Coordinates of C-alpha atoms in Angstrom, one line a residue:
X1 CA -98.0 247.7 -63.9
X2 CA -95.3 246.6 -61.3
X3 CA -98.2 245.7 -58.5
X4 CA -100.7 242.2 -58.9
X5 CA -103.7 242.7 -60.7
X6 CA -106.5 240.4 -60.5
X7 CA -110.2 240.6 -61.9
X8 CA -112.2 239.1 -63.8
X9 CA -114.4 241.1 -66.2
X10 CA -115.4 244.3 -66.1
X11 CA -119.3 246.2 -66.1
X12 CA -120.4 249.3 -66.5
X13 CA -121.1 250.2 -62.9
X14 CA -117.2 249.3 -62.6
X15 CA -116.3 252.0 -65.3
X16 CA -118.8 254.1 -63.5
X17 CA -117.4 253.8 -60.2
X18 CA -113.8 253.8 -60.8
X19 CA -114.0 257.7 -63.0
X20 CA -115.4 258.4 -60.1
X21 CA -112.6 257.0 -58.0
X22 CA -109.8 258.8 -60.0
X23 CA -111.9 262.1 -59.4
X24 CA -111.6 261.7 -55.8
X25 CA -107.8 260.7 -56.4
X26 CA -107.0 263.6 -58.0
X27 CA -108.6 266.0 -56.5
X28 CA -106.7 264.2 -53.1
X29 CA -103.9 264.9 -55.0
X30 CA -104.8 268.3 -55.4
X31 CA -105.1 268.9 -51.9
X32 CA -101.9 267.3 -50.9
X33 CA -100.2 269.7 -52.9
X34 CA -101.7 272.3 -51.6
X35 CA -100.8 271.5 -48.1
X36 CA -97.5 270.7 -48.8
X37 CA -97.3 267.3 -47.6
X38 CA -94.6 265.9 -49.9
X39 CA -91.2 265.0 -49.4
X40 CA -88.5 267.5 -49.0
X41 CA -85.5 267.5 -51.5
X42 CA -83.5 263.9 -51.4
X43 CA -82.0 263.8 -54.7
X44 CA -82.9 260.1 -54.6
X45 CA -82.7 258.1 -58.1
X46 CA -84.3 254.1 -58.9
X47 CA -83.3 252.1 -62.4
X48 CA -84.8 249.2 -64.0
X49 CA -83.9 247.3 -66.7
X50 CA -85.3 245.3 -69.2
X51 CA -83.8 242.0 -70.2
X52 CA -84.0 239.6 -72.9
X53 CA -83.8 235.8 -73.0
X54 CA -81.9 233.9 -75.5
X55 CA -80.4 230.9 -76.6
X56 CA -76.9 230.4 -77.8
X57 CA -78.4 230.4 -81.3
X58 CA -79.1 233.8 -80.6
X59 CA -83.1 232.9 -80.6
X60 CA -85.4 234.1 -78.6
X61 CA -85.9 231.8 -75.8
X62 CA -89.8 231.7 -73.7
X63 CA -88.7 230.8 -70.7
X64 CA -89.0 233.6 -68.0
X65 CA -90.8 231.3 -64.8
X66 CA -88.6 229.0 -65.2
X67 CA -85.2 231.3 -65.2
X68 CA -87.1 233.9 -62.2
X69 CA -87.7 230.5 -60.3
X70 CA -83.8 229.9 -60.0
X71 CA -83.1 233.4 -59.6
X72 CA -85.3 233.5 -56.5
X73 CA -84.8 236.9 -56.3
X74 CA -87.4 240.0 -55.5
X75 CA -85.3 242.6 -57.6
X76 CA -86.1 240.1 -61.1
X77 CA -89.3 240.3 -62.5
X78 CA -91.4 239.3 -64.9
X79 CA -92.2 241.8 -67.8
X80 CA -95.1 241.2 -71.0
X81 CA -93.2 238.6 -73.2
X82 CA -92.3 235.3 -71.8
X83 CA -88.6 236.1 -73.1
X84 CA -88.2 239.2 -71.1
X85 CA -87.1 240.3 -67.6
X86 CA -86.9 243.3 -65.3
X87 CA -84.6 243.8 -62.6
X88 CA -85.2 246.9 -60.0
X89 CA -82.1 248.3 -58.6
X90 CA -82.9 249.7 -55.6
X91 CA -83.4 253.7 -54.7
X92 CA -79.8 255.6 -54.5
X93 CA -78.8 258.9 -53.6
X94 CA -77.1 261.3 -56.2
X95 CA -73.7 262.2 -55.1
X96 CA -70.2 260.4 -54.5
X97 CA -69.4 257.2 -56.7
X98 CA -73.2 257.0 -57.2
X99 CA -73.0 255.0 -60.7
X100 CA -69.2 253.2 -59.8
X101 CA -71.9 252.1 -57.1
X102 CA -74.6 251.4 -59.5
X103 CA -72.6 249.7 -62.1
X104 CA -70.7 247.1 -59.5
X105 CA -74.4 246.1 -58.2
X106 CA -75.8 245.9 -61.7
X107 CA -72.9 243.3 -62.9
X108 CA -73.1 241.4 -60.0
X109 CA -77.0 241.3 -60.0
X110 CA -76.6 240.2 -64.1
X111 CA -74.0 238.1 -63.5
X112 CA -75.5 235.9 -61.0
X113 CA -79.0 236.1 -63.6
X114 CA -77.2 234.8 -66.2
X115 CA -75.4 231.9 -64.5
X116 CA -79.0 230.7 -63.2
X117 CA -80.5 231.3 -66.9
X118 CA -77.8 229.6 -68.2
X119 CA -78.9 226.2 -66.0
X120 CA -82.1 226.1 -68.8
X121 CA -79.8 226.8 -71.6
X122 CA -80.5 230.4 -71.8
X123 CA -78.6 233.7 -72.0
X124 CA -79.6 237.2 -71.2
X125 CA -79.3 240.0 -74.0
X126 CA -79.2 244.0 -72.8
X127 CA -80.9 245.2 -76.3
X128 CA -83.4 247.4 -77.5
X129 CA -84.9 244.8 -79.6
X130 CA -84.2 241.6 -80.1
X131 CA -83.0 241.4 -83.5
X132 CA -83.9 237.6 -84.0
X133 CA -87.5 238.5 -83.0
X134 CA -90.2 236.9 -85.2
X135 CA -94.4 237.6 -85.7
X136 CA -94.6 233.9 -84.7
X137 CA -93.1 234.9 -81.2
X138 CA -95.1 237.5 -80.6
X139 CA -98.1 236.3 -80.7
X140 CA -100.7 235.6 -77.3
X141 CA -99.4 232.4 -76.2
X142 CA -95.9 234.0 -75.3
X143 CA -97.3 236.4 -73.1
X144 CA -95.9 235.6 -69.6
X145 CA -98.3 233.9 -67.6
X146 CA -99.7 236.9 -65.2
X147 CA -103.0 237.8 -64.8
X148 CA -102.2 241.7 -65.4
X149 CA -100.9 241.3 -68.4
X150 CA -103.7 239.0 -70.2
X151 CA -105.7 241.5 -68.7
X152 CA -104.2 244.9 -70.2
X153 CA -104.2 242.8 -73.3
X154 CA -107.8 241.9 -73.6
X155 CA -109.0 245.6 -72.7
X156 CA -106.7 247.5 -75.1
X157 CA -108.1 244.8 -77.8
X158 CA -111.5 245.5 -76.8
X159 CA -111.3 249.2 -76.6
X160 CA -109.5 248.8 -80.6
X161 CA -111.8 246.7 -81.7
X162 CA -110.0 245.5 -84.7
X163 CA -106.4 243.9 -85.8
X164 CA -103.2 246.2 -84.3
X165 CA -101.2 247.7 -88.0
X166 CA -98.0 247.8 -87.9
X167 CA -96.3 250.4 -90.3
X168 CA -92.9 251.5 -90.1
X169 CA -91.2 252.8 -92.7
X170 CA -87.4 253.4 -92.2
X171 CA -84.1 252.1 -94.2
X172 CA -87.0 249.3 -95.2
X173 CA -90.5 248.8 -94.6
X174 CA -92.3 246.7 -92.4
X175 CA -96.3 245.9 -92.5
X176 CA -97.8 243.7 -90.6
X177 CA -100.7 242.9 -88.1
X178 CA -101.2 241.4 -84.8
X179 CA -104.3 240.3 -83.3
X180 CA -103.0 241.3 -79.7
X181 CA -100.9 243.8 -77.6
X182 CA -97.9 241.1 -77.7
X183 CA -95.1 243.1 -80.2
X184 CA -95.2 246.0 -77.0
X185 CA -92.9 243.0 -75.3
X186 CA -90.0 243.3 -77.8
X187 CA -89.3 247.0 -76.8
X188 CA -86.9 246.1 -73.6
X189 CA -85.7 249.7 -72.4
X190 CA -84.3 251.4 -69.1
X191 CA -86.4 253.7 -66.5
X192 CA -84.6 256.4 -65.0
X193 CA -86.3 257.8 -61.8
X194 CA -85.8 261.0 -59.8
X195 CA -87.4 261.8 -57.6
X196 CA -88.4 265.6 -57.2
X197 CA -90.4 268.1 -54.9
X198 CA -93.5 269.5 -56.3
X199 CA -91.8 273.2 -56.8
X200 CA -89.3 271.8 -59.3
X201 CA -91.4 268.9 -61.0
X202 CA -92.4 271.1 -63.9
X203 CA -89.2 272.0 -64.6
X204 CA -87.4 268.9 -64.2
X205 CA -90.2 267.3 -66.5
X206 CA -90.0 270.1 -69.7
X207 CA -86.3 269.4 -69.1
X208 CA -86.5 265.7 -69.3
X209 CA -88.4 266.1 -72.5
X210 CA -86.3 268.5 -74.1
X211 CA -83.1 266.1 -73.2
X212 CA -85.2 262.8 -74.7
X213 CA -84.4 263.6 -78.4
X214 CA -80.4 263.2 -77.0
X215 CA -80.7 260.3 -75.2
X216 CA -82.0 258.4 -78.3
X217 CA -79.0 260.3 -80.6
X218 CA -76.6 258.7 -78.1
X219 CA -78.4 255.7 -77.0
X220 CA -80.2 254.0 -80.1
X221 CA -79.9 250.0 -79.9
X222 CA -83.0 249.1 -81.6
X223 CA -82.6 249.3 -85.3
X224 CA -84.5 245.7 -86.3
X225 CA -87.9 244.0 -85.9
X226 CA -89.1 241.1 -87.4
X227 CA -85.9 240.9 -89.7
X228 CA -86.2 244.4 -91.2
X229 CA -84.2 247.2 -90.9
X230 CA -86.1 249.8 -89.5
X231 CA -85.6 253.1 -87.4
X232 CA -82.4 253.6 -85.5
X233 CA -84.1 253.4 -82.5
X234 CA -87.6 251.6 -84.0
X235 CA -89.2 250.6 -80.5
X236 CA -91.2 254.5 -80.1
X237 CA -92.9 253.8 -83.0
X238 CA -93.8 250.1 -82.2
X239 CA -94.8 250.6 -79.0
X240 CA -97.3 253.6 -80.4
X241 CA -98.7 251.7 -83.1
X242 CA -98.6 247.7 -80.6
X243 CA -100.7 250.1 -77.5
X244 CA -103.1 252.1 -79.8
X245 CA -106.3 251.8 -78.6
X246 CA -108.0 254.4 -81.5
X247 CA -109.0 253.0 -85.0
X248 CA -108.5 254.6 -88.1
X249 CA -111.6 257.0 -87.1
X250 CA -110.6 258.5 -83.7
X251 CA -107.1 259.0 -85.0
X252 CA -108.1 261.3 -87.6
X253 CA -110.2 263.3 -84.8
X254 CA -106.9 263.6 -82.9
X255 CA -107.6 261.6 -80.2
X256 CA -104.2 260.9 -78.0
X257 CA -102.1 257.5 -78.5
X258 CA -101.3 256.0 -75.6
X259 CA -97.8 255.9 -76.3
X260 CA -97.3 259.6 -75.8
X261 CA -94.4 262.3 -76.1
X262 CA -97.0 264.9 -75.3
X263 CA -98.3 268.3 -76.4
X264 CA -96.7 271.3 -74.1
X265 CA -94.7 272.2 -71.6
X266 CA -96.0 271.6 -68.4
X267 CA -96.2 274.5 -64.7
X268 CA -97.3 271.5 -62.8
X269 CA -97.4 267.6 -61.9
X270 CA -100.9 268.2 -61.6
X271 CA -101.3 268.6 -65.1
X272 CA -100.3 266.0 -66.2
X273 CA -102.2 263.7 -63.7
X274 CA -105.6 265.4 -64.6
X275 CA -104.3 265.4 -68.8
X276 CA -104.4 261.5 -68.0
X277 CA -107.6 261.7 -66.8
X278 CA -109.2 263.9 -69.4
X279 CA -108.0 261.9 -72.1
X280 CA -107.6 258.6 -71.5
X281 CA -110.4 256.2 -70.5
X282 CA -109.8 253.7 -67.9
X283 CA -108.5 250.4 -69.0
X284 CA -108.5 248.4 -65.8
X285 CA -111.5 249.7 -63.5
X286 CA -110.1 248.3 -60.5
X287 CA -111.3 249.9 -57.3
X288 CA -109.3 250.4 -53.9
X289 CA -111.4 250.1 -50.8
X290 CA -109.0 253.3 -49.5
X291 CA -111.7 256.4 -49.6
X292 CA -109.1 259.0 -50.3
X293 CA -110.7 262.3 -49.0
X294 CA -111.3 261.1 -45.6
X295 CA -108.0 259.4 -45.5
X296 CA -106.6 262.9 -46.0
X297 CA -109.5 264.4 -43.7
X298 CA -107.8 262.0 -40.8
X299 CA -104.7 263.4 -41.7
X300 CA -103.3 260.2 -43.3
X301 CA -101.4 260.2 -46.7
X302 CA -103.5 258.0 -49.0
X303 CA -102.4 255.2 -51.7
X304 CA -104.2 256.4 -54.5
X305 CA -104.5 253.1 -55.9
X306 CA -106.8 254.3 -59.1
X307 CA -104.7 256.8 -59.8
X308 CA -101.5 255.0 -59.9
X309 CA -103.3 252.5 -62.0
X310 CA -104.6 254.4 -64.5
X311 CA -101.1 256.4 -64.5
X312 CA -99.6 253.2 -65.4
X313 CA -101.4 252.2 -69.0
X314 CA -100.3 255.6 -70.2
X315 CA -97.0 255.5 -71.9
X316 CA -95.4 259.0 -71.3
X317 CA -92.0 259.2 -72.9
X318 CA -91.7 261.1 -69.6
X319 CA -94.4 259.9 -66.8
X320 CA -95.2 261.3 -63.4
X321 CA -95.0 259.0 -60.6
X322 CA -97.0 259.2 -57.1
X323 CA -95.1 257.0 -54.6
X324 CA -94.7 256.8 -50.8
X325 CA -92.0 256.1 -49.0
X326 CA -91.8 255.4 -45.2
X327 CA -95.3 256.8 -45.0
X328 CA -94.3 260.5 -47.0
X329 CA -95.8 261.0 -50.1
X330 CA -93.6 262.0 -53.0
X331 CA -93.1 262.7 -56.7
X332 CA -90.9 260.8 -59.2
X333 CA -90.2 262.0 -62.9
X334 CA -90.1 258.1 -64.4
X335 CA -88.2 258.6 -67.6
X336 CA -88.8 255.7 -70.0
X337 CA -86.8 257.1 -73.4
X338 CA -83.9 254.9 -73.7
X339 CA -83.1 251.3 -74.6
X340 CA -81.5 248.3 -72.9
X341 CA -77.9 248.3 -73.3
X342 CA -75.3 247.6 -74.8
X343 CA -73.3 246.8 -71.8
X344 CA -73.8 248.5 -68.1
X345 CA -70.9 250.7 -68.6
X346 CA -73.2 252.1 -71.7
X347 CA -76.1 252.1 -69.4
X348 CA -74.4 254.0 -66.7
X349 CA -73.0 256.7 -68.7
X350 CA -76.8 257.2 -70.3
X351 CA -78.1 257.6 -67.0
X352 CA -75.2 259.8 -66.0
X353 CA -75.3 262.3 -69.1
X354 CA -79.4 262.1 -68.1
X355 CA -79.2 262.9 -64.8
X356 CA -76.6 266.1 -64.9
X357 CA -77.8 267.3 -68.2
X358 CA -81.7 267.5 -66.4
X359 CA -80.0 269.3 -63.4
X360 CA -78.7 271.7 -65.2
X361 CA -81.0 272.8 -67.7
X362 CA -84.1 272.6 -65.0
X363 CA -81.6 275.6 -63.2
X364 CA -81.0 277.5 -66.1
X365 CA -82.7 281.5 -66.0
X366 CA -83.9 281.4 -69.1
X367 CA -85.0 277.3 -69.3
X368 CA -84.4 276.2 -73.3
X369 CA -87.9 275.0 -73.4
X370 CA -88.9 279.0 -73.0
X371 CA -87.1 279.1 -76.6
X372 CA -87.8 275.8 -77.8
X373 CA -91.6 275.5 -79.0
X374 CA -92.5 272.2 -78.0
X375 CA -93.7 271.0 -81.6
X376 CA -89.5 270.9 -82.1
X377 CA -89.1 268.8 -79.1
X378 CA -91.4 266.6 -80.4
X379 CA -89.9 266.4 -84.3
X380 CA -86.6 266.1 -82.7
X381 CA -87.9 263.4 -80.5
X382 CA -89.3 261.5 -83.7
X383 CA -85.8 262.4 -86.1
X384 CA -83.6 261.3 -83.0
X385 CA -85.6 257.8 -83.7
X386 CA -85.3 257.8 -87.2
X387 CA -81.5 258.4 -87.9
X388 CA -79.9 258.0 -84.4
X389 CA -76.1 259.1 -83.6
X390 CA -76.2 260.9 -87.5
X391 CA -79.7 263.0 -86.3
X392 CA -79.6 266.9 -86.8
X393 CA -81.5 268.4 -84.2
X394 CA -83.6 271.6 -84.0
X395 CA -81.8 273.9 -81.0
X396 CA -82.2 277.6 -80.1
X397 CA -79.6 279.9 -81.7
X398 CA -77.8 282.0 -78.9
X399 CA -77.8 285.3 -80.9
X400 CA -79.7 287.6 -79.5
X401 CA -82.8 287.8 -82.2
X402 CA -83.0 284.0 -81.0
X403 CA -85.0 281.2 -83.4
X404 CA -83.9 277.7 -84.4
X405 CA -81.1 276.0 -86.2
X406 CA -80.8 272.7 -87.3
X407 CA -77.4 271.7 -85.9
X408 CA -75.6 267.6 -86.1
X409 CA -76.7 266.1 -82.9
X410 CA -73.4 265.4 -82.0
X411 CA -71.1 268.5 -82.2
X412 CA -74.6 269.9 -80.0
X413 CA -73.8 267.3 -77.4
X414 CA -69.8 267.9 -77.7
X415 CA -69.8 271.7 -77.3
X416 CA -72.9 272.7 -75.5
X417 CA -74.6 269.5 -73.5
X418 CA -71.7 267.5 -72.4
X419 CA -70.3 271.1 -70.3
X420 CA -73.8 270.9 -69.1
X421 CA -74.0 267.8 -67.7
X422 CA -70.6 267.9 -66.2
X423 CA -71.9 271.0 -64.1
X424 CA -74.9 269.4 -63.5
X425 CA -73.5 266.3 -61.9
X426 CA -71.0 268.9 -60.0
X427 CA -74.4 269.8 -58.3
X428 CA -75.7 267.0 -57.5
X429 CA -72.0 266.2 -55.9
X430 CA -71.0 263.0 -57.9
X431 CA -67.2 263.0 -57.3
X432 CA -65.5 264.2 -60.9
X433 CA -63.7 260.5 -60.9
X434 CA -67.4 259.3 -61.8
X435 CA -68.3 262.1 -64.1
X436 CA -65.6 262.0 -66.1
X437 CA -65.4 258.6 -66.4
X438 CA -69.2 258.1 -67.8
X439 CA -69.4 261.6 -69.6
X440 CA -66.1 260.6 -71.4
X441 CA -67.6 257.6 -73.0
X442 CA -70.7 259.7 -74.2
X443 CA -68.3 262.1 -75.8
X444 CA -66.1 259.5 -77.5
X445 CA -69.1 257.9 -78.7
X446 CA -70.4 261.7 -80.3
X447 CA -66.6 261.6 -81.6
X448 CA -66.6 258.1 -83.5
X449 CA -70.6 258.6 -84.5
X450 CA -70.5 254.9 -82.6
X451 CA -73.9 253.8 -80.4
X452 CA -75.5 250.4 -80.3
X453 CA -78.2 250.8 -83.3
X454 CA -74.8 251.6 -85.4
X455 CA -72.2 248.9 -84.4
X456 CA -75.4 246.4 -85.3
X457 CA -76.3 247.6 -88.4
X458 CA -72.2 247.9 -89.2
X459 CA -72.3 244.4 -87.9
X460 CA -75.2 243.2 -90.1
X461 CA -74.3 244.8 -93.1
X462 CA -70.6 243.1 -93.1
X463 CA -72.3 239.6 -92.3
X464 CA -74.8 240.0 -95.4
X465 CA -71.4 240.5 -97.5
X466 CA -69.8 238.1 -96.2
X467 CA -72.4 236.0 -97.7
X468 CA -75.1 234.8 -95.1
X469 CA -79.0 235.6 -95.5
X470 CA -81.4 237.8 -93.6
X471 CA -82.2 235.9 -90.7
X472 CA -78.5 234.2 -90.7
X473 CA -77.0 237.7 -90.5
X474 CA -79.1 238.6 -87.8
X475 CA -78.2 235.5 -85.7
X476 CA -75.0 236.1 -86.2
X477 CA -75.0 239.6 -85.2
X478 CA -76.6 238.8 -81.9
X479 CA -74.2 236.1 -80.8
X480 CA -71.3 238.4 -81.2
X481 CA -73.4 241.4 -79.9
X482 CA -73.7 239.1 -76.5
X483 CA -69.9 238.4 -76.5
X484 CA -68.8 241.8 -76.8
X485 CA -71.9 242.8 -73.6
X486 CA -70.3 239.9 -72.2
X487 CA -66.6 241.7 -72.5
X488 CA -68.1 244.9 -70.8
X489 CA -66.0 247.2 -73.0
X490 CA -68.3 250.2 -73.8
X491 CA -70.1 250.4 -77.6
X492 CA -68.2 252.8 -78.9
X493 CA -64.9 250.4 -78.9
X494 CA -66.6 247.6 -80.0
X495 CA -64.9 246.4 -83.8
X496 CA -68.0 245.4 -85.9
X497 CA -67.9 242.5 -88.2
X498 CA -66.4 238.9 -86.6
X499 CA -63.2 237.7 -85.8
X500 CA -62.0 235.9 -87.9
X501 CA -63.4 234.4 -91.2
X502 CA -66.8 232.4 -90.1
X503 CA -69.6 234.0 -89.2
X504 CA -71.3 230.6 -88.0

């Protein structure tokens, strides 16, 4: 939903002609494939971030215009709730000091965000979730003031047709409603891209969705919403249950969620694209004059605007990306598992284990999703949510009569992934200063069971005892949660509780 969108309402004869549009799209698709027109192999990589604003009460603060107008800067964007951000590092090849790269642009980017946020009295927060979030701030009027987004918002509410339910049930309970799309905006998260050549896009995808249940083990920074203690990493089941177009009715028929990890392994990006199209009706029928046959027919390489639309309001854990780049079309694997945060040392060594773990297991002989049924994938995707860094995970034995065994995510990471990704980085040529430095904090966080969901709740907890309320104890915890982000030291040395005695 990156591009401008702008349209007023919608008729049938606009439904009508833009299903007719994404056939022509994919089956344009289809045919660039089949000629081979894509990119050859770049081992190019993009990351955005998502970015909360706060005050130095630790409250949310709605204020994005006004904080992107100092800024002034194309790589900040607006995102759903007027208290969130994006920035878009730009596209960087895999290889050398790749993330030492990545990591000085990051803090400089942030660093100069923050000192124009902080003209309008705000701060920005790397987190899952906000813990300080409220119903009362997610409601319509916080949405940030962009057509596209009052748009998706008022088609996903018609095509519901009723009240959004929230229901999460985790270390406690939460049950609410929402008369709009708005709680989507307190899931802030990071989007890891590589790009990919259609011959290894299956492969890198089934290994991208095998590796999600592992980034949320190691990555989990969302464990509050709306003052309750929820899920480790609570925002896949919000962002289900805040996108879900199906009633009560079509859910018991099995129709798909939006929100989705998926249902197999995958031989093609094709797949996916025509899965999209199958099962998901068209939210914003907003037609491209581009005729993409005879754009292809001329021997042009065509936008396919509908497509990429439509590709957009379906929330694959996992998504495949069409793009173009200096007029060659290409293929991106967008992976959208893990949080904001905690720092970007903690982002950096997520996006390092992700990227040489997916290397390696796309080159494997015998691939672990050939042994893994993806029904595992999928529970482990949904207990690395629920219990974080303390999840046991469903792997493949290696004796030879194979099957499953539940093993501690951690000691799988420790002696099995971590080797992995080390060789996997090896391959894409990131110098071994780089790997070890990121790897090494993912291993000493496995070693101390330490990631961001934990240090908060640890946080949380010892502010409760020391005698504060709810909401208190949550304020608190954010305040010192944006000290120690401001520090830069990675989670896992981070000492919980406060310094000192107050907690005010």
């Amino acid at each position: 939903m990156g591009e401008k969108v702008v349209a007023g309402g919608f008729d049938l004869s606009d439904r009508h002609r833009y299903r007719d549009k994404l056939q022509q799209c994919l089956e344009g698709l289809g045919r660039l494939l089949a000629q081979k027109r894509f990119d050859r192999p770049r081992n190019m990589m993009g990351l955005e971030l998502e970015l909360n604003l706060a005050g130095r009460d630790g409250m949310p603060r709605m204020m994005n215009a006004e904080v992107l107008e100092r800024i002034a800067s194309r790589d900040f964007q607006t995102e759903l709730g007027m208290f969130n951000l994006e920035v878009n590092i730009a596209p960087h090849r895999l290889g050398g000091r790749v993330f030492d790269q990545l990591a000085e642009e990051l803090r400089t980017g942030l660093g100069y965000a923050d000192r124009k946020a902080a003209e309008v009295d705000a701060d920005i927060i790397m987190i899952g979730i906000l813990p300080t979030l409220t119903q009362d701030d997610l409601v319509p009027g916080n949405l940030s003031a962009v057509d596209r987004y009052a748009l998706l918002n008022d088609q996903i509410v018609a095509a519901r047709g009723e009240d959004f339910t929230l229901d999460i049930q985790g270390v406690e309970r939460l049950v609410c409603t929402s008369a709009s799309i708005t709680p989507e905006a307190a899931c802030t998260s990071v989007q890891l891209h590589l790009q990919v050549t259609p011959a290894r896009f299956a492969a890198v995808w089934n290994a991208a969705q095998v590796v999600a249940a592992v980034q949320i083990v190691l990555g989990a920074n969302a464990p509050f919403l709306f003052g309750r203690e929820l899920w480790r990493e609570s925002r896949p089941p919000l962002f289900e249950q805040a996108t879900d177009t199906r009633p009560a009715e079509l859910r018991a028929q099995g129709v798909r969620p939006r929100t989705w990890f998926g249902e197999r392994w995958v031989t093609s990006a094709y797949e996916l694209f025509e899965e999209n199209l199958r099962f998901f009706p068209p939210l914003l029928p907003i037609c491209d004059e581009e005729e993409p046959l005879r754009v292809i027919a001329d021997g042009g390489v065509p936008r396919l605007k509908e497509l990429v639309l439509h590709n957009g309001t379906i929330y694959r854990w996992n998504r495949p990306v069409y793009g173009i780049a200096d007029g060659v079309p290409h293929l991106r694997v967008e992976n959208r598992v893990l949080p904001a945060g905690p720092t970007v040392t903690d982002v950096l060594a997520n996006a390092a284990f992700y990227y040489g773990l997916v290397r390696a297991l796309a080159e494997e002989s015998r691939p672990v999703w050939t042994r893994l049924p993806f029904e595992s994938a999928a529970a482990n995707f949904d207990t690395a949510c629920r219990y974080g860094i303390d999840a046991e995970l469903l792997w493949p034995t290696p004796r030879r009569g194979g099957g499953l065994a539940r093993v501690p995510a951690v000691k799988l990471v420790r002696d099995e992934l971590l080797p992995l990704a080390a060789a996997g980085l090896d391959a894409w040529g990131v110098e071994p200063a780089d790997r070890d430095h990121y790897l090494g904090i993912v291993e000493e966080r496995c070693r101390r069971r330490v990631n961001g969901a934990s240090w908060q709740v640890d946080t949380y907890h010892r502010a409760l005892a020391a005698g504060l309320g709810r909401d208190a104890a949550l304020a608190a915890t954010t305040r010192r949660y944006r000290e120690l982000m401001l520090g830069g030291e990675p989670v896992h040395t981070w000492p919980t509780g406060f310094p000192g005695r107050s907690t005010g």
